[in-house]
Amino acid sequence: MTTFLALSLTGLVVGCIYALTACGLVVTYTTSGVFNFAHGAIGMVAAFTYWQLSVAWGWPAPLAFLTVLLVLAPLLGAVVERVLVRPLYGAPIGVTLVATLGLLVTLLGVGFLAWPPDTTRVLPKFFEGHTITVFSLVIDYNQLLVIVTSIAVAVGLRVFFSGTRLGIAMRAVVDDPELAALAGTKPERVSQLSWALGAGLAALAGVLLAPLQTLNVTDLTLLVINGYAAAMAGRLRNLPATVAGALVIGISSSLVLGYAGPQVVNYVRPAIPMILLFVAVLFLKQERLRAGSLAGLRMPRTAGLRQSVGVGLGFVVVAGLVSGQLSPASLAIGGQGMVLAFIMLSLVLLSGYGGQVSLCQLTFAGLGAYAMGKSGGGALGLLAAIALPAAAGALVALTVVRLRGLFLALATLAFAQAMDQIFFNHALGYGGTLEIPRPRLPLVDTGDDRAYFVLLAVVFALGAIGLLTLRRRAFGRRLIALNDSPAASATMGVSPVMTRLLVFTLASAVAGLGGALLGGLHGSVSPNDFLLLNSCVLLLLATLGGLYTPTGAFLAAMSYAFFPELQKLVPELGQVQFLLTGLGVLALGRNRYGIGGQIADAGERLRSLRVHQVDRVEVARAAG
Amino acid sequence: MLRVEDVEVRFGGVQALKGVSLEVPDAALVGLIGPNGAGKTTLFNVITGLEKPNRGSVRLGAGDTWVDVTSLPPHQRARRGLGRTFQRIEVFSSLTVHENVLAAAEARRSWSRDDASPAQTASEMLERVGLRHLEHERVDMLSTGLLRLVEVARALASRPRLLLLDEPGSGLDSTESEALGDLLVELVQDGRSILLVEHDVELVMRVCHEIHVLDFGQVIAHGTPDEVQRDPAVQAAYLGTSAA
Ligand SMILES: Nc1ncnc2c1ncn2[C@@H]1O[C@H](COP(=O)(O)OP(=O)(O)OP(=O)(O)O)[C@@H](O)[C@H]1O
Ligand SMILES: [Mg+2]
């Protein structure tokens, strides 16, 4: 009984912290309409800042605590709203999602930079050493603080939203920004306030959580994913349900950890929040078919067949020539860029054309590599590397296909995280590696690194040509139409479910093939290659490169692959990489088609310039 | 062609439709008019499956064979011959005018046995609504009035037997709307049925065979254009006094 109570208490404390973070998420989401994937990262930065102030600089703990919670965190939230969120008002979910992912990456970078992981940092518990005993249950003051704070926050939020003018104004903004504006509320002010409040709650959660474990940049950032699950329990709106969800997650995880055997713990516990998130997402009411988001988005022109084949051929020839000049190390890096670009094509198809945001593309890549490795390579291996991810993709799609936008993104996130924890860690060995053979081909010795590099270039070129061909044909139009207006598509007889299922499966297969080729490039894979965070970065980069063109995918993948090399030459670049990412995300507010879109735009301008010249010549001739 | 029976829709406290029943015969042009917020668009959404009614049924068919489609999703109703346009424009904004219509023709080919060339169908439908010369334009270059015509052409490309048009004439000038009226008459002569929601009462009176009048979610009058025009309840509703 005592064990049970003690475990429940530990779980309750953690659940309270999840509740705090989840409430912050809900507040910003409902008020500003943007789901903040960087919520955990804000908590992480806050926890480290608190460590910096209180431990490193020796400020008194209460002063440091209040400075972080009441000054620094809200300020950060307000600035983020002004700089990042506001320009994206009304943008499609894919764009806002990537923007906050960009913030996540930037803050992670700041975290690693400011507090390098080579030293261990420990935050003392609040009121270390003080405990009280209730019916043989020992409760320390730190736990008490967490519980009391959470109750205070819950009551405070309740009073704020139903009892104060500002709180009621915030709710009104959610329901109808234009109407609220007419009534004299400034939606931007209210949205900014909600970001400040959300960041404050994230910080509070981070600071309270940090003393319960060692300070670690990635862990703190991702632990907040548990908060996502709780927020989903309240369907991102309902605060009491959110709190209840958080407590369930906290307590059930703690009980599983305490009672179940180590096997179960290893497999199941890390996945509990994910499973709950997945279930919560599935029980969401089916969204009504709604109008497309923004009219008048200019998608880049699609190249014709002849043009794309021509460019593809040229691309392979150049890759062949360049490969002769590359060192073995550069060949490997270039090859990596090539494969990543190929995997990104699956994102162009799925997210660019189809408007479905996926945070688990590398999970399918990992499944492809796994199938290739286990089946021993060869033609059968390649087939398995396509079929296994395709089947998994179809299965995932079947369960999530009703979801769109943010909820789909969250479901794929849950899937990716669960696969990281349950499957890859075991299937690919703890930190160990699974050997992946290269495909064997007639006439080509794929064992030769240069030949393999050229093969990868060919695969990418074929993929790009195939993608563009698909875009020009009926299926491509159907995808774009479905993305632009689900309602109109359905009323012309298109089954949204079938179409999304098809494209999700196809994209999974492409990613899987890419994963097998990636494994072949390095000879082996490890669980680290397919982490959720990497999938996020992949989506981020693909979007920055322009989710609508193979060119954009190629440029994004190559810069990703080669950046670490550049950094070796110019070490200062390491500091800039995250800044660059941040700036890139800001630029998204201006051109939603990314770099690829800019290039396509420039090409179009050039072409119309030429046409105009021709016109002028003809006019001159007619006049003369 | 279409039978709507006793349909009721509530949005929270708002009762958008209460006990609405109406019928659209084969090859008929039926008007549906009513003041703003009367529930016309909501009824279209119920018929096409975009909105679930709290009560009532929607059936499609002819003669003795009627199919209850109330629980079918929108795309399956479309495949049973239902087409529509939207009051709040729903064109595919990343596609050209031609591609908008082409997409519908291609969709039709994927679920019907009709193997007419989609490209040809698309051009033909654009010709019919008089937009052939704009087919290579991006849709964001067109006025709302013309976008409504794109929607009409797109709906026609799936060759529906019953076409629901939600204010196709708003945004058109008087010659354009006259041409639209002629087109509607032609379409019905070809054997299609049309249910027309339109604020341009003159147009409705000119082309419709019969008219239903909706007010506060209820059908308050039904009859030929002449009958409806003389109806005191209709006059009251349009003058803004209570219809009761
Ligand atoms: N999704 C919705 N949620 C809540 N209320 C709704 C919704 N859709 C419509 N309504 C309400 O239902 C009623 C009927 O609306 P509807 O759009 O069907 O009217 P309408 O006759 O088409 O009007 P209009 O001539 O302005 O197009 C209105 O009071 C409207 O505010
Ligand atoms: Mg309407």
Short mmCIF file of C-alpha atoms in Angstrom, two decimals, chain A residues 319-339 438 447-456 521-522 558 561-562 565:
data_model
loop_
_atom_site.label_atom_id
_atom_site.label_comp_id
_atom_site.label_asym_id
_atom_site.label_seq_id
_atom_site.Cartn_x
_atom_site.Cartn_y
_atom_site.Cartn_z
CA ALA A 319 27.13 14.21 -60.66
CA GLY A 320 29.26 11.73 -62.59
CA LEU A 321 31.85 14.36 -63.45
CA VAL A 322 31.93 15.84 -59.98
CA SER A 323 32.23 12.42 -58.36
CA GLY A 324 35.64 12.01 -60.02
CA GLN A 325 36.91 15.02 -58.12
CA LEU A 326 35.54 14.14 -54.71
CA SER A 327 37.49 12.61 -51.84
CA PRO A 328 36.01 9.44 -50.31
CA ALA A 329 34.75 11.47 -47.38
CA SER A 330 33.07 14.01 -49.63
CA LEU A 331 31.55 11.21 -51.69
CA ALA A 332 29.93 9.86 -48.55
CA ILE A 333 28.62 13.26 -47.55
CA GLY A 334 27.40 14.06 -51.05
CA GLY A 335 25.76 10.65 -51.22
CA GLN A 336 24.05 11.33 -47.94
CA GLY A 337 22.71 14.61 -49.32
CA MET A 338 21.53 12.78 -52.41
CA VAL A 339 19.60 10.18 -50.39
CA ARG A 438 23.99 -2.20 -50.93
CA GLY A 447 30.48 -1.67 -53.92
CA ASP A 448 32.54 1.10 -55.49
CA ASP A 449 31.82 4.36 -53.67
CA ARG A 450 31.93 6.49 -56.77
CA ALA A 451 29.57 4.19 -58.66
CA TYR A 452 27.21 4.16 -55.71
CA PHE A 453 27.25 7.95 -55.58
CA VAL A 454 26.28 8.15 -59.24
CA LEU A 455 23.62 5.50 -58.66
CA LEU A 456 22.14 7.65 -55.91
CA LEU A 521 25.78 4.19 -48.25
CA HIS A 522 27.28 3.94 -44.77
CA MET A 558 22.74 19.14 -49.78
CA ALA A 561 24.64 17.24 -45.53
CA PHE A 562 27.51 19.60 -46.21
CA GLU A 565 31.93 20.03 -43.36
#
